[in-house]
XYZ file of C-alpha atoms in Angstrom:
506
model
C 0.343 60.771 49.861
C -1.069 57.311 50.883
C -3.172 56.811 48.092
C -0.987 58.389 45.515
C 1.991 55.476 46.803
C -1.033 53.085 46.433
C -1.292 53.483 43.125
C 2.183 53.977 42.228
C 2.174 50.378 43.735
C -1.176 49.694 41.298
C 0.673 50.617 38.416
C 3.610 48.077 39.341
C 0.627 45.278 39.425
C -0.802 46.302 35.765
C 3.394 45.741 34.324
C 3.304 42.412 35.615
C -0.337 41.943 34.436
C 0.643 42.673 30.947
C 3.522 40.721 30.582
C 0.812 37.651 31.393
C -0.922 39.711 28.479
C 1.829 38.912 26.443
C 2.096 35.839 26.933
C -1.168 34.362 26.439
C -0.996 36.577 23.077
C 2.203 34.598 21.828
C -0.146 31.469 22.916
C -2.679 32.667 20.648
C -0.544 33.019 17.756
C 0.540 29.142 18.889
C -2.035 27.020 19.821
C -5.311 29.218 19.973
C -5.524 30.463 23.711
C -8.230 32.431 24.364
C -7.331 34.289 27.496
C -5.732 37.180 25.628
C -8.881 39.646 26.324
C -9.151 38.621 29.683
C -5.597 39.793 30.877
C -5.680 43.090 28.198
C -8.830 44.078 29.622
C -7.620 43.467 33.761
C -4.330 45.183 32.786
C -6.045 48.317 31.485
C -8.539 48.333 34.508
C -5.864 48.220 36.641
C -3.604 50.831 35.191
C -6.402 53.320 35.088
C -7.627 52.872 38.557
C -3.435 53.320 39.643
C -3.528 56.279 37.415
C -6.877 57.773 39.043
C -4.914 57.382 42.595
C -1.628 58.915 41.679
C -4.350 61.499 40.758
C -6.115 61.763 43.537
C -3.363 61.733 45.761
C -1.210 64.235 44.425
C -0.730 67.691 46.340
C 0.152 71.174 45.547
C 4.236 71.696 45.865
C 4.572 72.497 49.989
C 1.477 70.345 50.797
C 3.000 67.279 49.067
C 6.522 68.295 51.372
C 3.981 68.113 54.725
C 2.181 65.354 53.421
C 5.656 63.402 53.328
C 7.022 65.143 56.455
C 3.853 63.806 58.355
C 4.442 60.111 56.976
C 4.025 58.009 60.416
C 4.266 53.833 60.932
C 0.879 53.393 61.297
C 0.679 55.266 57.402
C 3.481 51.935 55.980
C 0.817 49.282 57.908
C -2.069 51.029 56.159
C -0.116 51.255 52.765
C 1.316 47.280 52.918
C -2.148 45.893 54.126
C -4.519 47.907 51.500
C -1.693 47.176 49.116
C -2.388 43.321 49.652
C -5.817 43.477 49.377
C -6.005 45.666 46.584
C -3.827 43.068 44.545
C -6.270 40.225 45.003
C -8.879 42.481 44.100
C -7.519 43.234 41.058
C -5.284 40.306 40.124
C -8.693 38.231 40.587
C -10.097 40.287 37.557
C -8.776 37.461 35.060
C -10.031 34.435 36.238
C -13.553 36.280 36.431
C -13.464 37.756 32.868
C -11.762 34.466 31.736
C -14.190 32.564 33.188
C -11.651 30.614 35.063
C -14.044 30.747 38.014
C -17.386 31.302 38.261
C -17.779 33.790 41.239
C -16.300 36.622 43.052
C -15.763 34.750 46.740
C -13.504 32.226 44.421
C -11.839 34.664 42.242
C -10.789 36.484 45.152
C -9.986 33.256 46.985
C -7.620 31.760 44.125
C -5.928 35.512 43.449
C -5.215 35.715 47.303
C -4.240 32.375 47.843
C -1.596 33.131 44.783
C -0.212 36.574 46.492
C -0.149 34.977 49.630
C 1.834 32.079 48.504
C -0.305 30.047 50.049
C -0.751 27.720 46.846
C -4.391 26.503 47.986
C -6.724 26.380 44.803
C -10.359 25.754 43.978
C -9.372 24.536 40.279
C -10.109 20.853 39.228
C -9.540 21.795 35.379
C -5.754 23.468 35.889
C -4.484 21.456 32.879
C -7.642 22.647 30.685
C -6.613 26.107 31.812
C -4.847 28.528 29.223
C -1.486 29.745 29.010
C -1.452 33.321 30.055
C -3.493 32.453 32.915
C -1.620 29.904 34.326
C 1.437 32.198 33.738
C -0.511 34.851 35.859
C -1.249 32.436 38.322
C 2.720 32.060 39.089
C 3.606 35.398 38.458
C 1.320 36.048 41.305
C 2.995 33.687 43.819
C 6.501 35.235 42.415
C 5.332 38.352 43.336
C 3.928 37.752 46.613
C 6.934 35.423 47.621
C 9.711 37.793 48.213
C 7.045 40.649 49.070
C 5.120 43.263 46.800
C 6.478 46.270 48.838
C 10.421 44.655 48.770
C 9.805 44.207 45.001
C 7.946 47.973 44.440
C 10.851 49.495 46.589
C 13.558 47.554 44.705
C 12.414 48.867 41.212
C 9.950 51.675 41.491
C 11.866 54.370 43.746
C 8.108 56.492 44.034
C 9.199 57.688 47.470
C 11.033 60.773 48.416
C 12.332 59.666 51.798
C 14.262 56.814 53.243
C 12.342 56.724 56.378
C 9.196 55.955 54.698
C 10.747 53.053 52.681
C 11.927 51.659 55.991
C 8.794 51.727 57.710
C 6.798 49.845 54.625
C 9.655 47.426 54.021
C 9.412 46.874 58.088
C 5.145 46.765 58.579
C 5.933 43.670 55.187
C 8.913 42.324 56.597
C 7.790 42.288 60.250
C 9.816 38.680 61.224
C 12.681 38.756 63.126
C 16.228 37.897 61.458
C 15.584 40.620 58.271
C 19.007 42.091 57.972
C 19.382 45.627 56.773
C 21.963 44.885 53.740
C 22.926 48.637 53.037
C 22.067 52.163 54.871
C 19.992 52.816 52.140
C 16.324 50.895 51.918
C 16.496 50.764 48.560
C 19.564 48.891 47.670
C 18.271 46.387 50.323
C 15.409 45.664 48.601
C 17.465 45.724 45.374
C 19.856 43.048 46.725
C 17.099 40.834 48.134
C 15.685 40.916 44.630
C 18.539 40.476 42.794
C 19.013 36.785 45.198
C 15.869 35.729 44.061
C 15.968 36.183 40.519
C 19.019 34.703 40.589
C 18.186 31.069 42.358
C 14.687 31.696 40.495
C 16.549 31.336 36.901
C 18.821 28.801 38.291
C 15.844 27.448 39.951
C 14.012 27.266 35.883
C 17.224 25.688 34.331
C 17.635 22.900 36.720
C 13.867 22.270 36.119
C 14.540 22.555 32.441
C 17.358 19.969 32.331
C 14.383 17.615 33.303
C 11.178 16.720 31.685
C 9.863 20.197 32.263
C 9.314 22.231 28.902
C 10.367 25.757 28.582
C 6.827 27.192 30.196
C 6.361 24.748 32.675
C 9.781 25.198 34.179
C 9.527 29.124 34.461
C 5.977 28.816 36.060
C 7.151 26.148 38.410
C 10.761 28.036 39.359
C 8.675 31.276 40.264
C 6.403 28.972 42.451
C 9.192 26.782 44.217
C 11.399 29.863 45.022
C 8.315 31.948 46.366
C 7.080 28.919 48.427
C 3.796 29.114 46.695
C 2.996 25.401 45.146
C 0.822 26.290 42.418
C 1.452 24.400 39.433
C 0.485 24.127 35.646
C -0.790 21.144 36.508
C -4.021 19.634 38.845
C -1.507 16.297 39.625
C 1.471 18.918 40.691
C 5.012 17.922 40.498
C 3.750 14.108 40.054
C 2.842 14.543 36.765
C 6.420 14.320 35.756
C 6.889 11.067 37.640
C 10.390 12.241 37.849
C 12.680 11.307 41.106
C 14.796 14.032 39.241
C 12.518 16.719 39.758
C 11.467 15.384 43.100
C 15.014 16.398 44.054
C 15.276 19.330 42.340
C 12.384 20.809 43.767
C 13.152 19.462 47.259
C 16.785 21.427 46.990
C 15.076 24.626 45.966
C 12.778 24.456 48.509
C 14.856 23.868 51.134
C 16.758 27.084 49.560
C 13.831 29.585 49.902
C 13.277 28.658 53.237
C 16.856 30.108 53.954
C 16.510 33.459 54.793
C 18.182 35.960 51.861
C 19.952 37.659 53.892
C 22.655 34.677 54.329
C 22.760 34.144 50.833
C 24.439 37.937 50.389
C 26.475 37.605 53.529
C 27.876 34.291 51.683
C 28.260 35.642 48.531
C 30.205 38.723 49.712
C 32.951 36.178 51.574
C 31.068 36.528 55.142
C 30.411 32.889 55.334
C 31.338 32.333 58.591
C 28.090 34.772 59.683
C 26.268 32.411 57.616
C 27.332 29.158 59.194
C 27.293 30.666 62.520
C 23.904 31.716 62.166
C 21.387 29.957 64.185
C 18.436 29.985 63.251
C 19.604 28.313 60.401
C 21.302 25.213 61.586
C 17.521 24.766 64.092
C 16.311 24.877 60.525
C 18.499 21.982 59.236
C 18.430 20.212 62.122
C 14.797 20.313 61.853
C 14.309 19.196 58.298
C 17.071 16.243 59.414
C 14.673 15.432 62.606
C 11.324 15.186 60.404
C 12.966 13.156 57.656
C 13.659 10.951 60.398
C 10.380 10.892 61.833
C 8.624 10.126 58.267
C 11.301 7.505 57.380
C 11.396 5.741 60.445
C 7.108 6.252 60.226
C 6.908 4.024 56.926
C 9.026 1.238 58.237
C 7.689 1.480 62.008
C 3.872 2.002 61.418
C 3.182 -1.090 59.464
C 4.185 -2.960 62.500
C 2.042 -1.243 65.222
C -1.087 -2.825 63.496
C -2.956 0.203 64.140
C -5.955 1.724 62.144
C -4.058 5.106 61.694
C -2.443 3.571 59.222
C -2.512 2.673 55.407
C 0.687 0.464 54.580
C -0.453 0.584 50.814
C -0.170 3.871 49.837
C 3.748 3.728 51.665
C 6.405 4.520 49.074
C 8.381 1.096 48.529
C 12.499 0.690 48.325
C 14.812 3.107 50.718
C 15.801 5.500 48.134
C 11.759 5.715 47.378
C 10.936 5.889 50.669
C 14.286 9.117 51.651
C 13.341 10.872 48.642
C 9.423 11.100 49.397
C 10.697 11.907 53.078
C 12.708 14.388 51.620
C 9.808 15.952 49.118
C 7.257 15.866 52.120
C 9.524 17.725 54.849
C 10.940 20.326 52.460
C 7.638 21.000 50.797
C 5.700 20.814 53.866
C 8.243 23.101 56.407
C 8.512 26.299 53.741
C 4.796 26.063 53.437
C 5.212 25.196 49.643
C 2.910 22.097 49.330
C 3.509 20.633 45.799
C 1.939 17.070 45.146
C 4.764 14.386 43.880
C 4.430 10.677 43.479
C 3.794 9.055 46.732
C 2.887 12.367 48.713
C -0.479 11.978 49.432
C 0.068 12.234 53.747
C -3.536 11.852 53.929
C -3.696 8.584 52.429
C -0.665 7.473 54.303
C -2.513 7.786 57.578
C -3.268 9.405 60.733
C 0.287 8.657 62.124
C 1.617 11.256 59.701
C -0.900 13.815 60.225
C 0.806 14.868 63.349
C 4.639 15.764 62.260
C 3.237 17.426 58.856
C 0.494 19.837 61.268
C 3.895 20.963 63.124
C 5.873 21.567 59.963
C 2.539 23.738 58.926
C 2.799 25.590 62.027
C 6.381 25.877 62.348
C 7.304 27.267 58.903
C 11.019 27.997 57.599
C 13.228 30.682 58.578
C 12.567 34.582 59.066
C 13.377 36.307 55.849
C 12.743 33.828 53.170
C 9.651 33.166 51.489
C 7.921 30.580 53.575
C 5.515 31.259 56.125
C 4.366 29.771 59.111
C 5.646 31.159 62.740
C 9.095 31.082 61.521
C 11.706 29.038 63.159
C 13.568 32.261 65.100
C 10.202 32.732 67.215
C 10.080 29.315 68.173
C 14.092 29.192 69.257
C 13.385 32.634 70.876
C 10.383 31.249 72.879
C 11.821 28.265 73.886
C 14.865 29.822 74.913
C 12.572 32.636 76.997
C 10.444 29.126 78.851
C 13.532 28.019 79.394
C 14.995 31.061 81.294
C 11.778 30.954 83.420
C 12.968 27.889 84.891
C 16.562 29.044 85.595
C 15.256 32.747 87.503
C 13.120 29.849 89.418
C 16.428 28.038 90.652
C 18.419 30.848 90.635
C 16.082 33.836 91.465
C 18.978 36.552 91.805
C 20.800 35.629 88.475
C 20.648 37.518 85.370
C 19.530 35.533 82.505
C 19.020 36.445 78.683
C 18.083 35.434 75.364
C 20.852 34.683 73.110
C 20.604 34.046 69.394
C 23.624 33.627 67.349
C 25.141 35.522 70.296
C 23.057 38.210 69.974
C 21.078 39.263 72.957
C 17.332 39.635 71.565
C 16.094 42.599 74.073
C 12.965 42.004 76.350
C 10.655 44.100 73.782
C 11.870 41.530 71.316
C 10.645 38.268 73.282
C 7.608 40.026 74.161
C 6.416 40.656 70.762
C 7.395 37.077 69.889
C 5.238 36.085 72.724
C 2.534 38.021 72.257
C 2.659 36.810 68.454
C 2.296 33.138 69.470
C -0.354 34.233 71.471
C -2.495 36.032 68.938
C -1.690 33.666 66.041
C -3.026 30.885 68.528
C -6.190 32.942 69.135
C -6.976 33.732 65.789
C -6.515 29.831 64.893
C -9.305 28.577 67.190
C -11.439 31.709 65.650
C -11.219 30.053 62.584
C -11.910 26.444 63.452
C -14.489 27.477 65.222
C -15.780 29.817 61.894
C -14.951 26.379 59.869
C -17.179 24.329 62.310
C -20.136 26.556 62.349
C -19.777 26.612 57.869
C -20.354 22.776 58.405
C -16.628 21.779 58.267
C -15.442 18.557 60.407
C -13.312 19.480 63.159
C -9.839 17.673 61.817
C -10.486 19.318 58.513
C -11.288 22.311 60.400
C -8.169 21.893 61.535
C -5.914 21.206 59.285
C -7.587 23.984 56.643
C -6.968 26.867 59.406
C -3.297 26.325 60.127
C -2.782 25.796 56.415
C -4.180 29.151 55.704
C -3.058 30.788 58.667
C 0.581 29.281 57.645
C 0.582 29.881 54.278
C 1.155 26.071 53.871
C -1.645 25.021 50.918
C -3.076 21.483 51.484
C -5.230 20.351 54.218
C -7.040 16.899 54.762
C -10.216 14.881 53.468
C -12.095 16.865 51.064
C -9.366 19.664 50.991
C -6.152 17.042 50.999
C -3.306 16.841 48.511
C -5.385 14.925 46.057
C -8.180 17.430 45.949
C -8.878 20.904 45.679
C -10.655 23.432 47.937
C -13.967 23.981 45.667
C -16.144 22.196 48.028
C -15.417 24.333 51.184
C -18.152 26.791 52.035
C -18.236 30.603 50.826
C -18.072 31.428 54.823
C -15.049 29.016 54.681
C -13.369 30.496 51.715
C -13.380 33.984 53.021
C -12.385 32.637 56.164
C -9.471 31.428 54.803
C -8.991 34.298 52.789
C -8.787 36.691 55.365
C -6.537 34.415 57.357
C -3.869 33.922 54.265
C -3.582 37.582 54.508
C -2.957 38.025 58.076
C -0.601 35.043 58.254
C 1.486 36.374 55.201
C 1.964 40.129 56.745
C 2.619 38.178 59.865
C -0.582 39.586 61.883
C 0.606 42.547 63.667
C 0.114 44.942 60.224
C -2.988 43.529 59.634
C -4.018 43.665 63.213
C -3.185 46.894 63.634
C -4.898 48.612 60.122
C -7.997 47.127 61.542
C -7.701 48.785 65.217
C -6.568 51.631 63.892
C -9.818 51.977 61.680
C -12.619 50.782 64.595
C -10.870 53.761 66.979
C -11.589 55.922 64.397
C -7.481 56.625 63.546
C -7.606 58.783 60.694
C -5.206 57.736 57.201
């Protein structure tokens, strides 16, 4: 049953493969592209291997029945995590035959960084890169953004059973704050979908109003509403030099970080849940507090006379100054990580390193497309710390967590505990993985929570002006394997893995 869903889901990949196909073949016809065998030949590999496990996994009549009967949770974290993997296996195939990159560790590095949405890329050529395969290279991050088993579930009904569509849609969607939109799974997923192919084609026609051509504004709208970053070209948004599409972008960045779930509780007249919600005003209060904090940075900093920072590379003029505050905050807290004029933090100074490693951490809201910890962890935490305190002054009162006056049950703050806990330990793993591959220790730094967050950009050789091409193979599937478990929000991919070394049987 597992494998047959598997490649059901395999299948779904090779569609979206081919319309890539089809459009480096129109680029052919238009300016010579050669990448047209490259994506026909991954599409067809990857069809026939989906075909070969629908094959595989198919089961006489009353076996099939007990095969789905016997569907448990740890089956959905199996499914969502080989799922993941299998689509940077494959989706790697056309920068390999393409000769995009040179190697499997960096195929497989720029394919899962795309899935992931975590938008860091090995490429210096991007601009010398053909259509269809920059077209794959969004398609990818649209894909990955709102989720590959939300997406599968929205379109391709394969399964027989709500439960089982509730447990994959749960082991992907594992943060806290994903609303159930309708008793049945499916029209969940379809409504989720629906949102963001809606503010993704809104998202393309803003962008289009601008400087962007036709291609360039579909490739960058699938990349700014799944929080990805990847862009069709190696200087990012600033190749537009546009303040326009500085704001653009910032707006539609701000709006994946919302989580969808608002968006349909506003659109079907229940805005007061949506204003009352509050993880969502932490969220604007946050990207209002570290606007502040870069603003008041770049007229503050010059002043302290201090070697941490660089007063030349500061954006000059308020409205220069707000909107690069704006750019760097909105880009930087949904983990999206485009490049625009003036946004090199690195080159701004140490000062700055500090607020834009918290918005890495932090991430946006539970249910959108960013990553990081997610903002409803973080109130839920605090909130739990702070409760400590009161049992300590009042040890025979009864205290709880409250969010949007909703009490969040003990189980609740204990997995949100335990997550900050594990997330912690598996980022000093991987600086300490990153220092042993040669790495310095702030670069160590800064390349670990970017991966582990989703986020894209780190600092010196990996920093917003460069690419990550000289990090080490041992790096590179470092942060490969961390983009995963930071995207599925560790406990799937955690538990897959224990499941496996005790010998669980799938």
């Amino acid at each position: 049953m597992k494998i047959r869903i598997i490649g059901f889901i395999l299948l779904f990949e090779a569609a979206f493969m081919l319309m890539a196909s089809l459009v480096a073949l129109f680029y052919f016809y238009r300016c010579g592209d050669g990448d047209v065998l490259a994506l026909t030949v991954s599409t067809i590999i990857t069809a026939i291997s989906g075909f070969i496990m629908i094959s595989a996994g198919r089961s006489p009549g009353k076996h099939h029945q007990q095969n789905i009967e016997n569907f448990e949770v740890k089956d959905s974290f199996f499914i969502v995590t080989t799922t993941w993997v299998l689509f940077a296996l494959f989706g790697m195939l056309p920068f390999l035959l393409n000769g995009t990159v040179a190697t499997v560790t960096d195929a497989f590095f720029e394919a899962m960084s795309g899935f992931t949405t975590t938008g860091a890329t090995l490429l210096n050529n991007i601009d010398e890169q053909p259509h269809g395969i920059l077209f794959w290279r969004s398609m990818m991050q649209w894909l990955g953004g709102l989720g590959i088993i939300v997406l599968f579930l929205a379109v391709m009904p394969a399964l027989n059973r709500n439960s089982n569509k509730v447990m994959m849609f749960s082991a992907e969607m594992s943060g806290i704050g994903v609303k159930k939109l309708h008793p049945k799974m499916m029209m969940t997923a379809r409504k989720l979908l629906g949102i963001y192919v809606i503010l993704t084609i809104l998202c393309a026609l803003m962008y289009w109003f601008g400087p962007m051509n036709t291609f360039d504004a579909i490739c960058h709208a699938m990349t700014t509403m799944s929080s990805g970053g990847f862009s069709t070209h190696q200087a990012s948004i600033s190749f537009y030099n546009s303040p326009y599409i500085e704001y653009v972008a910032s707006f539609f960045m701000f709006a994946s970080g919302i989580n969808f779930s608002l968006y349909y509780l506003l659109i079907t007249g229940e805005g007061k849940l949506f204003r009352n919600n509050e993880e969502l005003r932490w969220y604007i209060g946050s990207v209002f507090l570290m606007m502040t904090i870069i603003i008041g940075l770049f007229y503050v900093a010059p002043k302290l006379d201090t070697v941490l920072t660089n007063e030349d590379s500061f954006p000059v003029g308020f409205e220069n100054r707000f909107r690069t505050a704006l750019f760097h905050v909105t880009s930087i807290i949904t983990s999206t990580c485009y490049q625009a004029t003036n946004y090199d933090y690195d080159l701004w100074g140490g000062l700055f390193l500090i607020p834009t490693f918290i918005m890495m951490a932090s991430g946006a809201c539970a249910g959108s497309t960013s990553g990081g910890i997610k903002i409803i962890r973080e109130v839920i935490a605090i909130k739990s710390i702070n409760n400590i305190f009161r049992r300590l002054l009042h040890p025979n009162a009864l205290f709880s967590v409250k969010v949007s006056n909703e009490v969040i049950d003990e189980e609740k703050t204990r997995r949100v505990v335990n997550f900050l806990i594990i997330f912690l330990l598996l980022y000093v793993l991987g600086v300490l993985l990153f220092i042993i591959s040669g790495s310095p220790l702030e670069e160590a730094m800064f390349n670990c929570i970017s991966a582990l967050g989703n986020s894209g950009p780190g600092v010196g050789r990996t920093g917003p002006a460069f690419s990550f091409s000289e990090v080490s193979d041992m790096g590179k599937w470092t942060m490969s394997i961390l983009m995963l478990v930071g995207r599925l929000e560790i406990y799937t991919v955690l538990v897959t893995i224990l499941a496996v070394f005790r010998g669980s049987r799938y």
